[in-house]
PDB file of C-alpha atoms in Angstrom:
ATOM      1  CA  MET G   1      35.582  26.295   3.273  1.00 60.00           C
ATOM      2  CA  LYS G   2      36.753  25.829   6.834  1.00 59.00           C
ATOM      3  CA  PRO G   3      38.484  22.587   7.919  1.00 60.00           C
ATOM      4  CA  GLY G   4      35.635  21.857  10.335  1.00 56.00           C
ATOM      5  CA  GLN G   5      33.098  22.101   7.542  1.00 55.00           C
ATOM      6  CA  ILE G   6      35.155  19.845   5.236  1.00 56.00           C
ATOM      7  CA  LEU G   7      35.461  17.278   7.998  1.00 48.00           C
ATOM      8  CA  MET G   8      31.650  17.368   8.801  1.00 52.00           C
ATOM      9  CA  SER G   9      30.928  17.101   4.986  1.00 54.00           C
ATOM     10  CA  PHE G  10      33.282  14.115   4.739  1.00 53.00           C
ATOM     11  CA  VAL G  11      31.809  12.365   7.770  1.00 49.00           C
ATOM     12  CA  PHE G  12      28.210  12.903   6.479  1.00 50.00           C
ATOM     13  CA  VAL G  13      29.086  11.437   3.049  1.00 46.00           C
ATOM     14  CA  LEU G  14      30.894   8.569   4.686  1.00 43.00           C
ATOM     15  CA  PHE G  15      27.861   7.916   6.848  1.00 47.00           C
ATOM     16  CA  MET G  16      25.539   7.939   3.891  1.00 45.00           C
ATOM     17  CA  VAL G  17      27.684   5.520   1.798  1.00 41.00           C
ATOM     18  CA  ALA G  18      28.582   3.236   4.669  1.00 40.00           C
ATOM     19  CA  GLY G  19      25.130   3.076   6.148  1.00 40.00           C
ATOM     20  CA  GLY G  20      23.454   2.366   2.771  1.00 39.00           C
ATOM     21  CA  VAL G  21      20.963   4.946   3.440  1.00 44.00           C
ATOM     22  CA  SER G  22      18.146   5.069   0.854  1.00 49.00           C
ATOM     23  CA  ALA G  23      15.405   7.517   0.393  1.00 63.00           C
ATOM     24  CA  GLN G  24      13.051   4.800  -0.855  1.00 78.00           C
ATOM     25  CA  PRO G  25      12.287   1.525   0.723  1.00 87.00           C
ATOM     26  CA  LYS G  26      12.964  -1.675  -1.294  1.00 92.00           C
ATOM     27  CA  ILE G  27       9.893  -3.389  -2.535  1.00 92.00           C
ATOM     28  CA  GLN G  28       9.228  -6.785  -4.106  1.00 92.00           C
ATOM     29  CA  VAL G  29       6.453  -8.350  -6.091  1.00 93.00           C
ATOM     30  CA  VAL G  30       6.182 -12.076  -5.461  1.00 93.00           C
ATOM     31  CA  ASP G  31       3.293 -14.153  -6.817  1.00 93.00           C
ATOM     32  CA  GLY G  32       1.302 -11.021  -7.634  1.00 92.00           C
ATOM     33  CA  LEU G  33       1.656  -9.436  -4.183  1.00 94.00           C
ATOM     34  CA  ILE G  34       3.601  -6.287  -3.482  1.00 95.00           C
ATOM     35  CA  SER G  35       5.370  -5.757  -0.189  1.00 93.00           C
ATOM     36  CA  LEU G  36       8.347  -4.238   1.490  1.00 93.00           C
ATOM     37  CA  ASP G  37      11.493  -6.251   0.908  1.00 90.00           C
ATOM     38  CA  ASP G  38      11.995  -6.544   4.653  1.00 87.00           C
ATOM     39  CA  PHE G  39      11.890  -9.734   6.789  1.00 83.00           C
ATOM     40  CA  SER G  40      10.049  -7.996   9.658  1.00 86.00           C
ATOM     41  CA  PRO G  41       8.621  -4.617   8.753  1.00 88.00           C
ATOM     42  CA  THR G  42       6.955  -2.772  11.623  1.00 89.00           C
ATOM     43  CA  GLU G  43       5.319   0.642  11.707  1.00 92.00           C
ATOM     44  CA  LYS G  44       7.866   1.746  14.309  1.00 93.00           C
ATOM     45  CA  LYS G  45      10.727   0.820  12.022  1.00 93.00           C
ATOM     46  CA  TYR G  46       9.255   2.947   9.217  1.00 94.00           C
ATOM     47  CA  ALA G  47       8.028   5.830  11.281  1.00 94.00           C
ATOM     48  CA  LEU G  48      10.648   8.264   9.993  1.00 95.00           C
ATOM     49  CA  LEU G  49       9.941   7.312   6.398  1.00 95.00           C
ATOM     50  CA  THR G  50       6.185   7.651   6.999  1.00 95.00           C
ATOM     51  CA  ASP G  51       6.663  11.158   8.572  1.00 96.00           C
ATOM     52  CA  SER G  52       8.890  12.222   5.737  1.00 95.00           C
ATOM     53  CA  LEU G  53       6.416  11.057   3.099  1.00 96.00           C
ATOM     54  CA  ASP G  54       3.589  12.796   4.912  1.00 96.00           C
ATOM     55  CA  LYS G  55       5.582  16.056   5.028  1.00 96.00           C
ATOM     56  CA  LYS G  56       6.503  15.776   1.323  1.00 96.00           C
ATOM     57  CA  LEU G  57       2.904  15.222   0.374  1.00 96.00           C
ATOM     58  CA  MET G  58       1.814  18.311   2.389  1.00 96.00           C
ATOM     59  CA  SER G  59       4.327  20.390   0.417  1.00 97.00           C
ATOM     60  CA  ASP G  60       3.741  18.653  -2.870  1.00 96.00           C
ATOM     61  CA  PRO G  61       0.519  16.622  -3.112  1.00 95.00           C
ATOM     62  CA  LYS G  62       1.215  15.691  -6.728  1.00 95.00           C
ATOM     63  CA  ASP G  63       4.453  13.820  -6.078  1.00 96.00           C
ATOM     64  CA  THR G  64       3.629  10.454  -7.519  1.00 96.00           C
ATOM     65  CA  THR G  65       6.586   8.693  -5.911  1.00 95.00           C
ATOM     66  CA  SER G  66       5.549   9.835  -2.496  1.00 96.00           C
ATOM     67  CA  LEU G  67       1.940   8.889  -3.163  1.00 97.00           C
ATOM     68  CA  PHE G  68       3.010   5.403  -4.223  1.00 97.00           C
ATOM     69  CA  TYR G  69       5.292   4.693  -1.229  1.00 97.00           C
ATOM     70  CA  ARG G  70       2.854   6.253   1.300  1.00 97.00           C
ATOM     71  CA  ALA G  71      -0.064   4.040  -0.200  1.00 97.00           C
ATOM     72  CA  LEU G  72       2.343   1.032   0.034  1.00 97.00           C
ATOM     73  CA  LEU G  73       3.062   1.673   3.701  1.00 97.00           C
ATOM     74  CA  TYR G  74      -0.666   2.116   4.452  1.00 97.00           C
ATOM     75  CA  LEU G  75      -1.269  -1.254   2.806  1.00 96.00           C
ATOM     76  CA  GLN G  76       1.676  -2.961   4.468  1.00 96.00           C
ATOM     77  CA  PHE G  77       0.544  -1.891   8.003  1.00 95.00           C
ATOM     78  CA  ASN G  78      -3.215  -2.088   7.602  1.00 94.00           C
ATOM     79  CA  SER G  79      -3.637  -5.448   5.927  1.00 90.00           C
ATOM     80  CA  PHE G  80      -6.101  -8.017   7.266  1.00 88.00           C
ATOM     81  CA  VAL G  81      -3.187 -10.187   8.387  1.00 87.00           C
ATOM     82  CA  VAL G  82      -1.652  -7.387  10.429  1.00 89.00           C
ATOM     83  CA  LYS G  83      -4.896  -5.849  11.781  1.00 88.00           C
ATOM     84  CA  PRO G  84      -7.691  -8.500  11.640  1.00 86.00           C
ATOM     85  CA  ASP G  85     -10.141  -6.692  13.842  1.00 83.00           C
ATOM     86  CA  LEU G  86     -13.204  -5.646  11.783  1.00 76.00           C
ATOM     87  CA  GLY G  87     -14.659  -3.639  14.673  1.00 70.00           C
ATOM     88  CA  SER G  88     -11.998  -1.030  14.253  1.00 76.00           C
ATOM     89  CA  ASN G  89     -12.349   1.361  11.305  1.00 89.00           C
ATOM     90  CA  VAL G  90      -8.783   2.725  11.623  1.00 94.00           C
ATOM     91  CA  ALA G  91      -7.360   0.071   9.242  1.00 94.00           C
ATOM     92  CA  THR G  92     -10.216   0.366   6.832  1.00 94.00           C
ATOM     93  CA  ASP G  93      -9.811   4.200   6.811  1.00 96.00           C
ATOM     94  CA  HIS G  94      -6.103   3.898   6.111  1.00 96.00           C
ATOM     95  CA  LEU G  95      -6.723   1.453   3.263  1.00 97.00           C
ATOM     96  CA  ILE G  96      -9.247   3.846   1.713  1.00 97.00           C
ATOM     97  CA  ALA G  97      -6.665   6.624   1.999  1.00 97.00           C
ATOM     98  CA  ALA G  98      -4.152   4.268   0.345  1.00 97.00           C
ATOM     99  CA  ARG G  99      -6.640   3.739  -2.528  1.00 97.00           C
ATOM    100  CA  LYS G 100      -7.092   7.412  -3.001  1.00 98.00           C
ATOM    101  CA  MET G 101      -3.330   7.971  -3.072  1.00 97.00           C
ATOM    102  CA  ALA G 102      -2.846   5.140  -5.571  1.00 97.00           C
ATOM    103  CA  ASP G 103      -5.643   6.500  -7.730  1.00 97.00           C
ATOM    104  CA  MET G 104      -4.260   9.974  -7.619  1.00 97.00           C
ATOM    105  CA  ALA G 105      -0.769   8.739  -8.607  1.00 97.00           C
ATOM    106  CA  ASP G 106      -2.407   6.866 -11.527  1.00 96.00           C
ATOM    107  CA  SER G 107      -4.367  10.020 -12.658  1.00 96.00           C
ATOM    108  CA  LEU G 108      -1.083  11.974 -12.508  1.00 96.00           C
ATOM    109  CA  GLN G 109       0.164   9.573 -15.265  1.00 94.00           C
ATOM    110  CA  MET G 110       2.536   7.498 -13.023  1.00 94.00           C
ATOM    111  CA  LYS G 111       3.627   4.772 -15.309  1.00 92.00           C
ATOM    112  CA  SER G 112       4.660   1.916 -12.981  1.00 93.00           C
ATOM    113  CA  PHE G 113       3.648  -1.720 -13.115  1.00 96.00           C
ATOM    114  CA  ASN G 114       4.102  -1.843  -9.314  1.00 96.00           C
ATOM    115  CA  LEU G 115       1.448   0.910  -9.048  1.00 97.00           C
ATOM    116  CA  LYS G 116      -1.081  -1.437 -10.864  1.00 97.00           C
ATOM    117  CA  VAL G 117      -0.127  -4.307  -8.524  1.00 97.00           C
ATOM    118  CA  LEU G 118      -0.595  -1.983  -5.478  1.00 97.00           C
ATOM    119  CA  LYS G 119      -4.067  -0.781  -6.626  1.00 97.00           C
ATOM    120  CA  ALA G 120      -5.246  -4.373  -7.068  1.00 97.00           C
ATOM    121  CA  GLN G 121      -3.874  -5.437  -3.762  1.00 97.00           C
ATOM    122  CA  ILE G 122      -5.477  -2.493  -1.910  1.00 98.00           C
ATOM    123  CA  CYS G 123      -8.904  -3.334  -3.431  1.00 97.00           C
ATOM    124  CA  LYS G 124      -8.483  -6.942  -2.457  1.00 97.00           C
ATOM    125  CA  GLU G 125      -7.678  -5.916   1.183  1.00 96.00           C
ATOM    126  CA  LEU G 126     -10.699  -3.671   1.209  1.00 96.00           C
ATOM    127  CA  THR G 127     -12.889  -6.618   0.127  1.00 95.00           C
ATOM    128  CA  ASN G 128     -11.484  -8.438   3.112  1.00 92.00           C
ATOM    129  CA  ARG G 129     -12.399  -5.617   5.399  1.00 92.00           C
ATOM    130  CA  TYR G 130     -16.004  -5.696   4.123  1.00 92.00           C
ATOM    131  CA  ALA G 131     -16.308  -9.539   3.809  1.00 89.00           C
ATOM    132  CA  PRO G 132     -19.229 -11.238   5.522  1.00 86.00           C
ATOM    133  CA  ILE G 133     -17.102 -12.285   8.505  1.00 83.00           C
ATOM    134  CA  GLU G 134     -18.313 -11.787  12.141  1.00 80.00           C
ATOM    135  CA  VAL G 135     -21.783 -10.866  11.044  1.00 82.00           C
ATOM    136  CA  TRP G 136     -22.971 -10.930  14.625  1.00 86.00           C
ATOM    137  CA  ARG G 137     -21.218  -7.529  15.134  1.00 85.00           C
ATOM    138  CA  PHE G 138     -23.415  -5.692  12.726  1.00 86.00           C
ATOM    139  CA  ASN G 139     -27.181  -5.000  12.385  1.00 90.00           C
ATOM    140  CA  ALA G 140     -29.174  -5.465   9.210  1.00 92.00           C
ATOM    141  CA  ALA G 141     -28.515  -1.920   7.800  1.00 94.00           C
ATOM    142  CA  GLN G 142     -24.788  -2.197   8.449  1.00 90.00           C
ATOM    143  CA  LEU G 143     -24.690  -5.630   6.777  1.00 91.00           C
ATOM    144  CA  ALA G 144     -26.471  -4.194   3.680  1.00 94.00           C
ATOM    145  CA  ALA G 145     -23.983  -1.276   3.490  1.00 93.00           C
ATOM    146  CA  ARG G 146     -21.112  -3.614   4.054  1.00 92.00           C
ATOM    147  CA  LYS G 147     -22.275  -5.979   1.330  1.00 94.00           C
ATOM    148  CA  LYS G 148     -22.549  -3.084  -1.131  1.00 96.00           C
ATOM    149  CA  LYS G 149     -19.052  -1.956  -0.383  1.00 96.00           C
ATOM    150  CA  PHE G 150     -17.741  -5.576  -0.623  1.00 95.00           C
ATOM    151  CA  ASP G 151     -19.274  -5.974  -4.037  1.00 97.00           C
ATOM    152  CA  TYR G 152     -17.841  -2.573  -5.237  1.00 97.00           C
ATOM    153  CA  TYR G 153     -14.300  -3.356  -4.171  1.00 97.00           C
ATOM    154  CA  LYS G 154     -14.605  -6.995  -5.402  1.00 97.00           C
ATOM    155  CA  GLY G 155     -15.448  -5.664  -8.836  1.00 97.00           C
ATOM    156  CA  LEU G 156     -12.485  -3.209  -8.696  1.00 97.00           C
ATOM    157  CA  ALA G 157     -10.011  -5.795  -7.515  1.00 97.00           C
ATOM    158  CA  ASN G 158     -11.156  -8.300 -10.136  1.00 97.00           C
ATOM    159  CA  ARG G 159     -10.848  -5.674 -12.899  1.00 97.00           C
ATOM    160  CA  GLU G 160      -7.434  -4.641 -11.773  1.00 97.00           C
ATOM    161  CA  TYR G 161      -6.288  -8.356 -11.606  1.00 97.00           C
ATOM    162  CA  ALA G 162      -7.746  -9.031 -15.041  1.00 97.00           C
ATOM    163  CA  GLU G 163      -5.753  -6.078 -16.364  1.00 96.00           C
ATOM    164  CA  LEU G 164      -2.552  -7.395 -14.717  1.00 96.00           C
ATOM    165  CA  GLU G 165      -3.246 -10.788 -16.337  1.00 96.00           C
ATOM    166  CA  THR G 166      -3.226  -9.220 -19.770  1.00 96.00           C
ATOM    167  CA  ILE G 167      -0.153  -6.947 -19.119  1.00 95.00           C
ATOM    168  CA  ASP G 168       1.953  -9.704 -17.366  1.00 94.00           C
ATOM    169  CA  LYS G 169       1.220 -12.943 -19.199  1.00 94.00           C
ATOM    170  CA  GLY G 170       4.099 -14.780 -17.453  1.00 93.00           C
ATOM    171  CA  ASN G 171       2.437 -14.366 -14.091  1.00 93.00           C
ATOM    172  CA  ALA G 172      -1.190 -14.552 -15.343  1.00 95.00           C
ATOM    173  CA  TYR G 173      -1.950 -17.579 -13.130  1.00 95.00           C
ATOM    174  CA  ALA G 174      -0.791 -15.770  -9.990  1.00 95.00           C
ATOM    175  CA  TYR G 175      -3.108 -12.860 -10.738  1.00 96.00           C
ATOM    176  CA  HIS G 176      -6.012 -15.159 -11.595  1.00 96.00           C
ATOM    177  CA  ARG G 177      -5.538 -16.959  -8.335  1.00 96.00           C
ATOM    178  CA  LEU G 178      -5.703 -13.599  -6.420  1.00 96.00           C
ATOM    179  CA  MET G 179      -9.052 -12.616  -7.874  1.00 96.00           C
ATOM    180  CA  VAL G 180     -11.797 -12.330  -5.342  1.00 94.00           C
ATOM    181  CA  LYS G 181     -14.340 -15.164  -5.517  1.00 90.00           C
TER     182      LYS G 181
END
């Protein structure tokens, strides 16, 4: 190995160790809700990770870890709190994509408690998207279709939270509180 290559390798390793670079974002589950362990997460801040996960999923669509983290990022940046406009379908489409990714990770036998929490929270966010809010924006046919989707995702969310109640008895109250009424 040439001295220049050794120096570059050393600088690269030093950068990785000193910078605390991690391939996976830190997550937390607090009171039954999963989120990034970051005080102020923004899409711009996680753009490189999002691009990396998208590329990884293009080359290996069965990578459960990438599916999980990409679904988590979709949830994080398309929740009702972040994007409350019901007139835009972009957030809803991203949440549906997140649900498909989480379901695929589950069907590929990903054994993670966090995945179960993620699936429940995505369904709850989808119920928020189809909730009977701002009904003046929609005609009768649209309202009927939205009600049907609301009931569907409400059933899924409540089933997921009921399963979490049985798995994690210590936090059963938190999951019960998160059920869609």
